[in-house]
Amino acid sequence: MTRDERYCRLDGEGVCAVFACAARVPELVYLGTPLAADEDLAAIALASARGRHESQADDPPTPSLLPLDGRGFLGTPALELLADGAAMAIDPVLRDTRAEPDAITFALADERAGIAINLRWRAVSPGVLVIETSLRNMGDAPVTIARLASLALPLPDWATYITRYAGRWSAEMRSETGVIGRGAWLNESRGGRTGFGGGNWLLAHEAETGVTRGQIIGLHLGWSGDHYSIVEGDADAQRRIQMGCRLDIGEIVLEPGTRFDAPPVHLGVSGEGRNGLRNAMTDHVRRHVLPDRADWPARRVHLNSWEALSFDMDEAKLKRLADDAAAIGIERFVVDDGWFGGRRDDRTSLGDWTISPDLFPAGLDPLIAHVEALGMDFGLWVEPEMVSPDSDLYRVHPDWCIHAPGAERPTQRGQLVLDLTRSEVSDHIFAALDALLSNHRIAYLKWDHNRDLFPRAMKGHAQVLAVYALIDRLRAAHPAVEIESCASGGGRIDYAMLSGCHRVWASDNNDAIERLRINAGWGQFLPLEVIGNHVGPSPNPVTGRRLSMDFRAKVAMFGHMGVEADPAAMSADERETLAAHIALYKEWRDVLHSGSCHWFDLGGDSLFGQIAIAADGGRALAIAARTDFADDFNAPRIRLPGLDADARYAVRLIEPWPDKARRYLPNGTRWRNGIAFGGAYLANDGLALPLTHPETAWLIGIERL
Ligand code: GLA
């Protein structure tokens, strides 16, 4: 077959995209799972071509990668520019298509308007493409960017459904699924951080797509500030998604000769439902997002002081907490908020990153030595981007916060945002953090961010870049220090933050029932080892719910496990149960944190289950959990996806068993010792487990025979 210059294709393992590249602007002809190597691309284009109808432009809109105003496309344009305060007419044309083995770059230009646009699609990981867009001002006058989509994606015709996420504090990543109808759904974020869910994570799929079956596309904008997503459909049943960073008008003015790089979009594809997409995205995160993932040591069990002591801390109290932590198997002791300056509540002292002499008369080192003597390493909470009006820093430098000149400075949690775009400010904060890390043996920083950015004072975009630069600088100076991204829980979780971090704080809500829901959202895009997942107190401080230690501890194992409670406030039985699960986590974390992870297809929203399978397929650990009281006594069978259908496995129910449910388990001795099954049987018929009672969880250990 002769090469058809009108089309080009980008092939990655598990993913293929076909473009029409002889058109005026590049068009998407196909996006999905791989096509045959000799597929006739012209035939594919022909199969999807639609005729013109009466109420369209004579040259009707195409599935363009850069839909714009001005030629009869009536949806939201992907690029809007202003010159002298007025909308510019822009009509770029494809000038060059450069194909490399793993990438295609489309170079477009509008010589009259003086702009050049590059759209670069790269096949980066199995099933995952990364799309990058940039704009250059080739003219001789400044150009203001009102909007530049990082990606404008014409959806394949099968993708008629959208699943989006929304959230709030302590209820991150609630998903919602619906038909993509006519008109546009817009999500804009304006808080200067990613937000508790929001539009930067999307799934486009078939009606039938489920956990294990169906075609699906996953999209994520790798950006930690304001962003927008538009999902729109029109009367011609054309559906599109657009994602980009949200800009204030006048915020980005491109001077002649300069370039603006839009943040990347990570696009995953699977023909095997949400589990397939989950594993493509999480594998991508491990390979290309997380810093040096291959060299990570085992994820240590944390104890964080926040829900144990809150602000009621000093050296003696923390030493006592460390003793109790070590006794249950904790490996990292993290001192949360309250250790610095005059910080005795959340209204004061952010910016004063010096160890409070009232609490630590001899500094932090005696505590760190104590923690290390107990066999743990030491972590510390910081919130570097912020300043309290009641702080020494603010008293000396009241102009260092982002503010509208001459206007009031509205606070949130009693704090303001430092202007890190000013080098003297970021140098000062770097020096403070650098001193802490240089002078003390600190293995880990919990990097928090507890307010939205307002007013933005035209700094929303630049501040995000300044935060990345600060984290990069600190990591270069202290490469061994691990960093967690926290923002009032999961308020700033995205692949851009994760490229400088080792963990995210998924939510301030440690209620295990809520965590099953919250982590299900994050788990679509993040591997378990980065999802900070702690056992909280009972009653839970956020929800007030009381849950058994057995249930809390089992749920906390499926992530990066930790404890956010005071062991001294637990009963001896609870401590013993918790210690047993910490020991189990250590035994299984190489499985949880290495291979694939698959949800069970259980239907309803009160049964949760997933199985983590080691990369070599030799071991697997599953959890099956019920949150409410079942209608039927016999819960659905637990069918285990992801195993090798032809292999045989020893399956056992790992103790400790849930208190109430254990009474309903027949053949307990057999389940304790292990029963052998074929992989096909486990996937197709599965296990009958007692899952009738609320707040019941079972751990299933699986070993290949
Ligand atoms: C935020 C974090 C919490 C805790 C507090 C401390 O709310 O999300 O985990 O660190 O700040 O003030």
XYZ file of C-alpha atoms and ligand atoms in Angstrom:
717
model
C 0.000 0.000 0.000
C 1.344 3.404 -0.834
C 1.597 5.917 1.943
C -1.303 8.294 1.889
C 0.066 11.767 2.610
C -3.382 13.033 3.522
C -3.417 11.087 6.775
C -0.995 10.337 9.558
C -1.218 8.069 12.535
C 0.280 8.039 15.979
C 0.691 4.568 17.403
C 1.548 3.807 20.984
C 1.211 0.534 22.800
C -2.533 0.172 23.382
C -3.493 3.418 21.683
C -3.828 4.875 18.208
C -4.806 8.260 16.822
C -5.336 9.052 13.152
C -5.324 12.584 11.797
C -6.224 14.204 8.521
C -3.173 16.345 7.877
C -3.816 17.619 4.392
C -6.803 19.575 5.625
C -6.720 23.301 6.311
C -6.379 22.498 10.014
C -5.604 19.037 11.402
C -8.634 16.855 12.028
C -9.058 13.845 14.259
C -10.162 10.858 12.226
C -9.772 8.140 14.843
C -8.882 7.857 18.519
C -8.970 4.627 20.463
C -7.399 1.227 20.871
C -4.870 0.078 18.231
C -5.794 -0.331 14.579
C -4.335 -2.926 12.244
C -0.910 -1.838 10.991
C -2.167 -1.892 7.392
C -5.488 -0.194 8.073
C -6.541 1.998 5.148
C -6.649 5.451 6.737
C -8.516 7.007 3.831
C -11.206 4.361 4.221
C -11.506 5.180 7.908
C -11.880 8.842 7.098
C -14.523 7.958 4.557
C -16.419 5.811 7.065
C -16.772 8.706 9.465
C -17.370 11.494 6.921
C -20.755 13.193 7.103
C -22.509 15.045 4.305
C -23.313 18.723 4.490
C -26.820 19.697 5.505
C -28.884 22.761 4.732
C -28.079 24.908 7.734
C -24.314 24.756 7.708
C -21.537 26.779 6.203
C -20.815 25.748 2.614
C -17.532 24.431 3.882
C -18.927 22.743 7.030
C -17.030 22.453 10.322
C -14.783 19.436 10.689
C -13.586 17.508 13.771
C -10.771 20.007 14.049
C -8.041 19.959 16.668
C -8.318 23.745 16.757
C -11.978 24.739 16.389
C -12.245 28.495 15.949
C -14.762 31.186 15.397
C -15.139 32.625 11.915
C -15.801 29.730 9.541
C -19.163 28.498 10.710
C -18.118 26.515 13.764
C -20.679 27.582 16.371
C -19.267 25.986 19.517
C -16.713 27.354 21.950
C -13.518 28.381 20.164
C -10.305 26.814 21.404
C -8.335 30.025 21.004
C -9.372 33.604 21.634
C -6.951 36.495 21.360
C -7.219 40.207 21.877
C -5.256 43.023 20.330
C -5.759 46.546 21.681
C -8.580 45.197 23.838
C -10.616 43.843 20.895
C -11.131 40.272 19.708
C -8.726 39.351 16.931
C -9.878 37.526 13.829
C -7.690 34.441 13.638
C -7.692 31.857 10.911
C -4.581 29.687 11.155
C -3.679 27.111 8.545
C -1.685 23.903 8.925
C 1.784 24.633 7.550
C 3.725 21.566 8.558
C 3.210 18.110 10.043
C 6.256 16.567 11.645
C 6.034 12.871 12.429
C 8.528 11.232 14.774
C 8.336 7.629 15.974
C 6.349 8.524 19.109
C 5.017 11.968 18.320
C 3.286 14.115 15.764
C 3.574 17.877 15.767
C 1.226 20.077 13.797
C 2.527 23.557 13.095
C -0.179 26.071 12.256
C 0.220 29.718 11.452
C -1.825 32.766 10.681
C 0.650 35.143 9.075
C -1.824 37.979 8.868
C -2.588 37.822 12.584
C 1.069 37.117 13.316
C 0.632 33.959 15.373
C 1.953 30.410 15.211
C 0.437 27.476 17.065
C 2.012 24.102 17.712
C -0.066 21.078 18.640
C 2.072 18.165 19.743
C 0.671 14.700 20.431
C 3.037 12.205 22.041
C 2.583 8.509 22.763
C 4.176 8.358 26.171
C 3.020 5.274 28.067
C 0.955 2.230 27.115
C -2.539 3.552 26.475
C -1.604 7.144 27.259
C -0.912 10.166 25.075
C 0.276 13.561 26.237
C -0.882 16.595 24.270
C 0.981 19.896 24.417
C -0.040 23.159 22.844
C 1.918 26.346 22.472
C 1.337 29.739 20.918
C 3.962 32.129 19.604
C 3.541 35.791 18.782
C 5.230 36.241 15.396
C 3.897 39.735 14.903
C 5.178 43.092 16.049
C 2.485 44.003 18.568
C 1.542 42.424 21.898
C -1.266 39.867 21.880
C -3.473 39.062 24.879
C -4.537 35.445 25.393
C -8.127 35.220 26.538
C -8.284 31.465 26.034
C -5.976 28.796 24.717
C -7.200 25.233 25.072
C -4.503 22.748 25.966
C -6.603 20.255 24.083
C -9.734 20.573 21.968
C -10.814 17.009 21.403
C -13.515 15.986 18.938
C -14.929 12.873 20.617
C -15.361 9.596 18.775
C -19.048 9.013 18.025
C -19.253 6.163 20.570
C -18.315 8.528 23.399
C -21.802 9.745 24.237
C -21.387 9.771 28.036
C -19.303 11.896 30.316
C -18.245 11.158 33.864
C -17.024 14.180 35.697
C -15.919 14.810 39.239
C -16.872 17.503 41.655
C -16.015 17.903 45.279
C -15.813 19.997 48.351
C -13.694 19.954 51.474
C -13.837 16.457 52.990
C -15.929 15.124 50.098
C -13.444 15.100 47.244
C -13.952 13.544 43.816
C -17.666 12.754 43.800
C -18.407 11.417 40.334
C -21.423 12.147 38.176
C -22.248 10.416 34.906
C -24.561 11.710 32.215
C -25.308 11.880 28.520
C -23.465 14.566 26.583
C -26.450 16.501 25.334
C -26.757 19.673 23.322
C -25.172 22.762 24.702
C -22.167 23.065 26.910
C -21.279 22.005 30.402
C -18.595 24.284 31.741
C -16.452 23.832 34.795
C -14.216 26.710 35.727
C -12.066 26.875 38.793
C -11.047 30.196 40.238
C -9.389 29.372 43.532
C -5.784 29.355 42.355
C -5.485 25.646 43.072
C -6.718 22.471 41.456
C -9.756 22.144 43.707
C -11.425 19.226 45.469
C -12.479 17.464 42.289
C -13.641 19.681 39.531
C -13.266 19.537 35.836
C -9.659 18.647 35.313
C -10.464 14.932 35.472
C -12.938 13.580 32.908
C -14.043 10.248 31.460
C -15.751 10.034 28.075
C -17.299 6.659 27.346
C -20.031 4.509 25.879
C -23.367 4.038 27.615
C -22.424 0.439 28.356
C -18.908 1.099 29.623
C -18.501 -0.388 33.065
C -15.752 -1.423 35.398
C -14.364 -4.218 33.259
C -15.863 -3.650 29.795
C -16.352 -0.926 27.221
C -14.459 1.823 25.469
C -13.347 4.794 27.492
C -11.146 7.889 27.241
C -9.733 9.528 30.358
C -8.539 13.133 30.377
C -6.566 15.100 32.896
C -5.104 18.584 32.707
C -1.695 18.602 34.387
C -2.039 21.985 36.031
C -2.324 23.107 39.654
C -4.168 26.391 39.306
C -7.292 27.770 37.712
C -8.554 25.674 34.870
C -11.594 25.104 32.731
C -13.240 22.178 31.001
C -16.012 22.385 28.471
C -17.996 19.376 27.339
C -20.310 20.296 24.523
C -22.613 18.719 22.009
C -24.394 20.268 19.067
C -27.401 19.651 16.890
C -25.242 17.570 14.551
C -24.406 15.177 17.419
C -20.812 16.316 17.351
C -19.309 16.145 20.821
C -16.182 17.876 21.996
C -14.139 18.343 25.119
C -11.859 21.271 25.766
C -9.473 21.664 28.669
C -7.079 24.420 29.557
C -5.810 26.739 32.234
C -8.230 29.573 32.951
C -6.757 33.006 32.444
C -7.921 36.421 33.521
C -8.132 38.828 30.603
C -4.852 40.728 30.488
C -3.016 38.200 32.624
C -1.038 36.736 29.737
C 0.150 39.318 27.240
C 2.480 37.813 24.667
C 5.109 40.257 23.578
C 6.430 39.955 19.999
C 8.706 36.932 19.667
C 7.563 35.244 22.875
C 5.763 31.952 23.403
C 3.114 30.654 25.795
C 3.072 26.964 26.684
C -0.306 25.634 27.735
C -0.196 22.924 30.412
C -0.260 19.364 29.067
C -3.278 17.093 28.853
C -2.799 13.423 29.737
C -5.175 11.329 27.641
C -5.713 7.630 28.372
C -7.593 5.137 26.239
C -8.913 1.689 27.023
C -11.237 -0.876 25.524
C -11.518 -2.597 28.903
C -13.606 -0.190 30.898
C -12.597 1.777 33.929
C -10.198 -0.848 35.213
C -8.315 -0.814 31.926
C -8.114 2.965 31.970
C -7.165 2.978 35.643
C -4.175 0.769 35.007
C -3.085 2.736 31.940
C -3.201 6.023 33.855
C -1.559 4.699 37.032
C 1.195 2.994 35.057
C 1.770 6.294 33.252
C 1.996 8.128 36.573
C 4.589 5.655 37.802
C 6.647 5.830 34.620
C 6.478 9.486 33.696
C 4.978 11.643 36.403
C 6.316 10.695 39.829
C 9.889 11.718 40.599
C 12.259 8.710 40.302
C 9.495 6.265 41.129
C 11.638 3.236 40.294
C 14.017 4.107 43.138
C 11.420 4.576 45.848
C 11.857 2.559 49.025
C 8.774 0.914 50.567
C 6.073 3.397 51.572
C 6.507 3.752 55.329
C 3.564 3.754 57.722
C 2.954 7.288 58.976
C 1.614 8.602 62.202
C 0.492 12.201 61.814
C -0.051 14.314 64.916
C -2.972 16.404 63.602
C -5.965 14.377 64.742
C -4.061 13.104 67.763
C -2.969 16.407 69.318
C -4.039 19.217 67.003
C -2.349 22.380 68.379
C -1.929 20.922 71.859
C 1.694 19.910 71.305
C 5.102 20.279 72.925
C 8.248 18.214 73.086
C 7.050 15.980 75.928
C 3.616 15.331 74.409
C 5.123 14.524 71.030
C 7.700 12.187 72.584
C 4.896 10.335 74.346
C 2.960 10.134 71.055
C 6.073 8.845 69.304
C 6.493 6.092 71.935
C 2.913 4.975 71.392
C 3.324 5.179 67.626
C 6.437 3.022 67.602
C 4.684 0.441 69.766
C 2.084 -0.264 67.064
C 4.595 -0.431 64.207
C 4.671 3.130 62.876
C 7.702 3.930 60.697
C 7.426 7.694 60.144
C 6.407 10.248 62.739
C 4.978 13.453 61.262
C 4.574 16.598 63.327
C 1.696 18.516 61.777
C 0.644 22.128 62.224
C 1.564 23.995 65.416
C 5.336 23.596 65.892
C 6.544 27.024 64.676
C 6.503 30.681 65.628
C 3.564 31.643 67.817
C 1.234 29.185 66.088
C -1.157 27.987 68.805
C -4.254 28.109 66.602
C -4.967 28.505 62.903
C -5.139 32.315 62.908
C -1.490 33.163 63.291
C 2.224 32.852 62.423
C 2.249 31.376 58.908
C 5.465 32.659 57.383
C 7.455 32.394 60.638
C 9.181 29.093 59.926
C 11.248 28.989 63.092
C 10.915 26.356 65.796
C 8.848 27.641 68.666
C 11.112 27.892 71.758
C 8.088 27.680 74.080
C 7.286 24.205 72.800
C 10.800 23.008 72.000
C 13.222 24.758 74.392
C 16.176 22.810 72.958
C 14.928 22.956 69.369
C 13.590 20.062 67.308
C 16.635 17.831 67.529
C 15.857 16.120 70.854
C 12.462 15.097 69.473
C 13.970 13.926 66.188
C 16.608 11.913 68.071
C 13.870 10.363 70.194
C 11.835 9.456 67.092
C 14.867 7.968 65.370
C 15.881 5.993 68.453
C 12.439 4.388 68.214
C 13.250 3.275 64.671
C 11.137 5.879 62.865
C 12.083 8.774 60.630
C 10.758 12.287 61.024
C 8.385 14.420 58.995
C 7.184 18.004 59.353
C 4.178 20.062 58.208
C 4.695 23.365 56.381
C 2.474 25.757 54.461
C 5.120 27.731 52.575
C 2.921 29.734 50.213
C 1.017 31.487 52.981
C 1.371 34.299 55.476
C -0.767 35.201 58.492
C -1.412 38.931 58.929
C -0.502 38.184 62.556
C 3.068 37.088 61.889
C 6.552 38.553 62.142
C 6.962 38.117 58.396
C 3.865 40.173 57.624
C 4.798 42.858 60.126
C 8.113 43.335 58.332
C 6.867 42.784 54.761
C 3.168 43.670 54.545
C 3.510 44.090 50.780
C 4.699 40.498 50.176
C 1.226 39.021 49.850
C -0.771 38.961 46.638
C -3.216 41.833 46.923
C -4.971 44.486 44.913
C -3.095 47.732 45.602
C -4.973 50.025 47.942
C -7.808 47.533 48.462
C -8.774 45.380 51.437
C -7.020 42.052 51.877
C -9.717 39.453 52.478
C -8.450 36.389 54.366
C -9.431 32.726 54.393
C -8.550 30.666 57.491
C -7.037 33.929 58.662
C -4.315 33.885 56.043
C -3.071 35.529 52.843
C -1.064 34.190 49.903
C 2.568 35.172 49.486
C 3.540 36.538 46.099
C 6.054 33.896 45.055
C 6.373 35.489 41.627
C 8.631 38.049 43.358
C 12.099 36.598 43.636
C 12.829 38.180 47.034
C 9.739 36.434 48.438
C 10.458 32.998 47.001
C 14.147 33.364 47.977
C 13.106 34.106 51.544
C 10.778 31.099 51.738
C 13.352 28.864 50.084
C 15.963 29.975 52.609
C 13.617 29.224 55.525
C 12.785 25.726 54.250
C 16.372 25.070 53.239
C 17.532 25.959 56.755
C 14.995 23.601 58.315
C 16.035 20.727 56.062
C 19.749 21.462 56.319
C 19.799 21.781 60.103
C 17.581 18.838 61.017
C 17.184 15.239 59.900
C 13.811 15.650 58.222
C 12.791 12.876 55.827
C 9.444 14.234 54.751
C 7.503 17.468 54.344
C 3.734 17.687 54.321
C 3.310 20.740 52.065
C -0.066 22.278 52.759
C -2.086 25.007 51.039
C -5.192 26.078 52.910
C -6.839 28.909 51.070
C -8.067 29.953 47.686
C -6.365 32.728 45.811
C -8.412 35.952 45.805
C -8.074 38.584 44.594
C -5.811 37.094 41.974
C -4.357 40.461 41.011
C -3.411 39.021 37.600
C -1.026 36.549 39.238
C -2.998 33.293 39.157
C -0.982 31.700 36.370
C 2.448 33.016 37.315
C 1.993 31.997 40.954
C 1.491 28.354 39.920
C 4.735 28.398 37.946
C 6.482 30.014 40.918
C 5.261 27.235 43.220
C 6.620 24.595 40.827
C 9.937 26.441 40.729
C 10.114 26.615 44.528
C 9.419 22.896 44.907
C 11.961 22.057 42.184
C 14.574 24.204 43.851
C 13.988 22.608 47.220
C 14.068 19.115 45.755
C 17.323 19.859 43.965
C 18.854 21.007 47.256
C 17.386 18.108 49.275
C 16.762 15.243 46.866
C 16.201 12.656 49.608
C 13.316 14.523 51.237
C 9.871 13.215 50.344
C 7.073 15.738 49.842
C 3.333 15.353 50.210
C 0.934 17.691 48.428
C -1.921 18.648 50.729
C -4.438 21.471 50.315
C -7.042 21.254 53.084
C -7.049 17.578 52.139
C -7.340 16.914 48.413
C -7.549 20.503 47.186
C -4.440 20.380 45.001
C -3.950 16.983 43.458
C -2.866 16.773 39.853
C -0.085 15.295 37.769
C 1.887 18.544 37.734
C 2.091 18.663 41.540
C 2.831 14.960 41.578
C 5.826 15.448 39.326
C 7.505 17.039 42.357
C 5.833 15.027 45.124
C 5.681 11.528 46.522
C 2.247 11.467 48.020
C -1.015 13.357 48.183
C -3.281 13.905 51.133
C -6.481 12.603 49.566
C -8.844 14.178 52.082
C -9.101 15.561 55.583
C -11.940 13.090 55.926
C -10.554 9.892 57.459
C -13.967 8.338 57.980
C -13.422 4.953 56.332
C -16.833 4.914 54.648
C -16.157 8.306 53.087
C -12.633 7.259 52.180
C -13.954 4.309 50.183
C -15.839 6.832 48.033
C -13.132 9.493 47.902
C -10.362 7.038 47.099
C -12.477 5.458 44.372
C -12.335 8.836 42.625
C -8.601 9.372 43.027
C -7.908 5.698 42.266
C -9.155 6.168 38.706
C -6.079 8.300 38.049
C -3.549 7.658 40.844
C -1.681 4.546 41.988
C -2.347 3.379 45.542
C 1.148 4.218 46.765
C 0.611 7.976 46.452
C -2.831 8.113 48.051
C -2.248 9.043 51.703
C -4.801 6.914 53.566
C -4.991 7.065 57.348
C -6.819 5.397 60.185
C -8.656 8.188 61.966
C -10.207 8.397 65.416
C -13.676 7.154 66.329
C -15.933 9.066 66.469
C -14.576 10.686 63.361
C -13.966 14.430 63.867
C -15.419 15.338 60.461
C -18.483 13.069 60.178
C -19.076 12.113 63.807
C -19.421 8.474 62.728
C -18.138 5.635 64.878
C -16.538 2.752 63.019
C -14.792 -0.358 64.265
C -11.007 -0.385 64.186
C -11.128 -3.504 62.039
C -13.039 -1.674 59.300
C -10.987 1.524 59.543
C -7.687 -0.337 59.390
C -8.615 -2.581 56.466
C -9.740 0.407 54.410
C -6.547 2.328 55.254
C -4.350 -0.482 53.920
C -5.367 0.252 50.306
C -3.259 3.336 49.809
C -0.175 4.735 51.520
C -1.178 3.690 55.014
C -0.937 5.843 58.071
C -2.562 6.675 61.359
C -4.034 10.058 62.219
C -5.130 9.334 65.772
C -3.680 8.953 69.236
C -3.014 5.307 70.129
C -3.392 6.307 73.791
C -7.021 7.206 73.118
C -7.726 3.700 71.775
C -8.670 0.614 73.774
C -6.068 -2.144 74.100
C -8.127 -4.240 71.671
C -8.202 -1.452 69.125
C -4.445 -0.956 69.387
C -3.892 -4.652 68.885
C -6.180 -4.734 65.826
C -4.469 -1.669 64.391
C -0.994 -3.114 64.970
C -2.077 -6.350 63.265
C -3.192 -4.425 60.167
C -0.031 -2.324 60.102
C 1.914 -5.590 60.082
C -0.287 -6.875 57.245
C 0.263 -3.682 55.260
C 4.032 -4.163 55.573
C 3.657 -7.740 54.384
C 1.562 -6.774 51.354
C 2.697 -3.258 50.403
C 4.972 -4.508 47.634
C 1.843 -6.035 46.046
C -0.353 -3.001 46.698
C 2.221 -0.612 45.286
C 3.667 -2.341 42.278
C 1.361 -4.070 39.839
C -2.177 -3.478 38.659
C -5.347 -2.693 40.570
C -8.897 -3.576 39.549
C -12.284 -2.719 40.995
C -14.926 -5.408 41.347
C -18.124 -5.120 39.377
C -20.532 -5.137 42.325
C -23.269 -2.704 41.333
C -24.864 -0.329 43.815
C -22.936 2.125 45.890
C -22.621 0.384 49.231
C -20.342 -2.475 48.191
C -16.732 -1.654 47.387
C -14.003 -3.965 46.319
C -10.697 -3.964 44.578
C -7.823 -6.306 43.985
C -4.160 -5.309 43.740
C -2.088 -7.796 41.757
C 1.703 -7.850 41.968
C 3.555 -7.019 38.761
C 4.720 -10.649 38.369
C 1.194 -11.954 38.997
C 2.368 -14.140 41.883
C 0.436 -12.524 44.723
C -2.679 -10.442 45.028
C -4.559 -8.784 47.848
C -8.218 -7.862 47.648
C -10.618 -6.000 49.880
C -14.397 -6.426 49.833
C -16.314 -3.939 51.955
C -19.925 -3.085 52.666
C -20.977 0.238 54.109
C -24.703 -0.187 54.854
C -27.089 -3.007 55.859
C -27.903 -5.206 52.866
C -31.424 -5.743 51.533
C -30.645 -9.412 50.876
C -28.885 -11.640 53.327
C -26.729 -13.113 50.569
C -24.533 -10.418 49.120
C -23.382 -10.687 45.495
C -20.478 -13.070 44.915
C -17.051 -11.459 44.861
C -15.696 -12.002 41.354
C -12.028 -11.223 41.061
C -10.935 -9.498 37.854
C -7.394 -9.178 36.554
C -6.095 -12.659 37.444
C -4.716 -15.124 34.917
C -7.672 -17.251 33.798
C -5.447 -20.284 33.263
C -3.530 -20.156 36.548
C -4.482 -21.726 39.874
C -4.498 -19.718 43.061
C -4.585 -20.409 46.774
C -7.186 -18.068 48.238
C -7.500 -17.336 51.940
C -9.383 -14.912 54.087
C -6.785 -12.993 56.015
C -7.279 -12.523 59.746
C -8.274 -10.621 61.799
C -11.793 -11.231 60.485
C -14.627 -8.715 60.886
C -16.368 -9.286 64.166
C -20.008 -9.644 63.249
C -19.622 -11.145 59.791
C -17.254 -13.920 60.918
C -20.191 -15.632 62.642
C -21.801 -16.163 59.253
C -18.748 -17.625 57.542
C -19.044 -21.369 56.957
C -15.899 -23.507 56.617
C -13.778 -21.033 58.504
C -10.828 -23.390 58.868
C -10.644 -23.947 55.112
C -10.783 -20.199 54.433
C -8.121 -19.595 57.038
C -5.748 -22.127 55.488
C -6.461 -21.394 51.855
C -8.558 -23.014 49.129
C -7.347 -23.523 45.548
C -9.300 -22.187 42.546
C -8.650 -21.535 38.881
C -8.388 -17.901 37.784
C -11.309 -18.298 35.375
C -13.580 -19.537 38.156
C -12.594 -16.661 40.424
C -13.337 -14.149 37.659
C -16.604 -15.681 36.479
C -18.303 -17.087 39.583
C -16.266 -15.837 42.522
C -16.590 -16.144 46.258
C -19.636 -15.984 48.529
C -18.594 -13.921 51.546
C -20.680 -12.704 54.467
C -21.222 -9.069 53.481
C -24.611 -8.347 54.930
C -23.784 -6.146 57.871
C -22.798 -2.523 57.680
C -19.142 -1.609 58.035
C -17.820 -5.040 57.206
C -14.605 -5.596 55.286
C -12.749 -8.758 54.311
C -9.183 -9.079 53.120
C -8.590 -11.801 50.567
C -5.030 -13.029 50.087
C -4.288 -14.769 46.798
C -1.159 -16.668 45.867
C -0.422 -18.253 42.534
C 0.231 -22.003 42.783
C -5.138 21.300 56.640
C -4.722 19.890 56.335
C -4.807 19.050 57.585
C -3.941 19.646 58.662
C -4.341 21.083 58.900
C -3.398 21.761 59.830
O -6.492 21.367 56.935
O -5.496 19.358 55.309
O -4.416 17.726 57.318
O -2.602 19.569 58.275
O -4.367 21.827 57.702
O -3.718 23.079 60.042
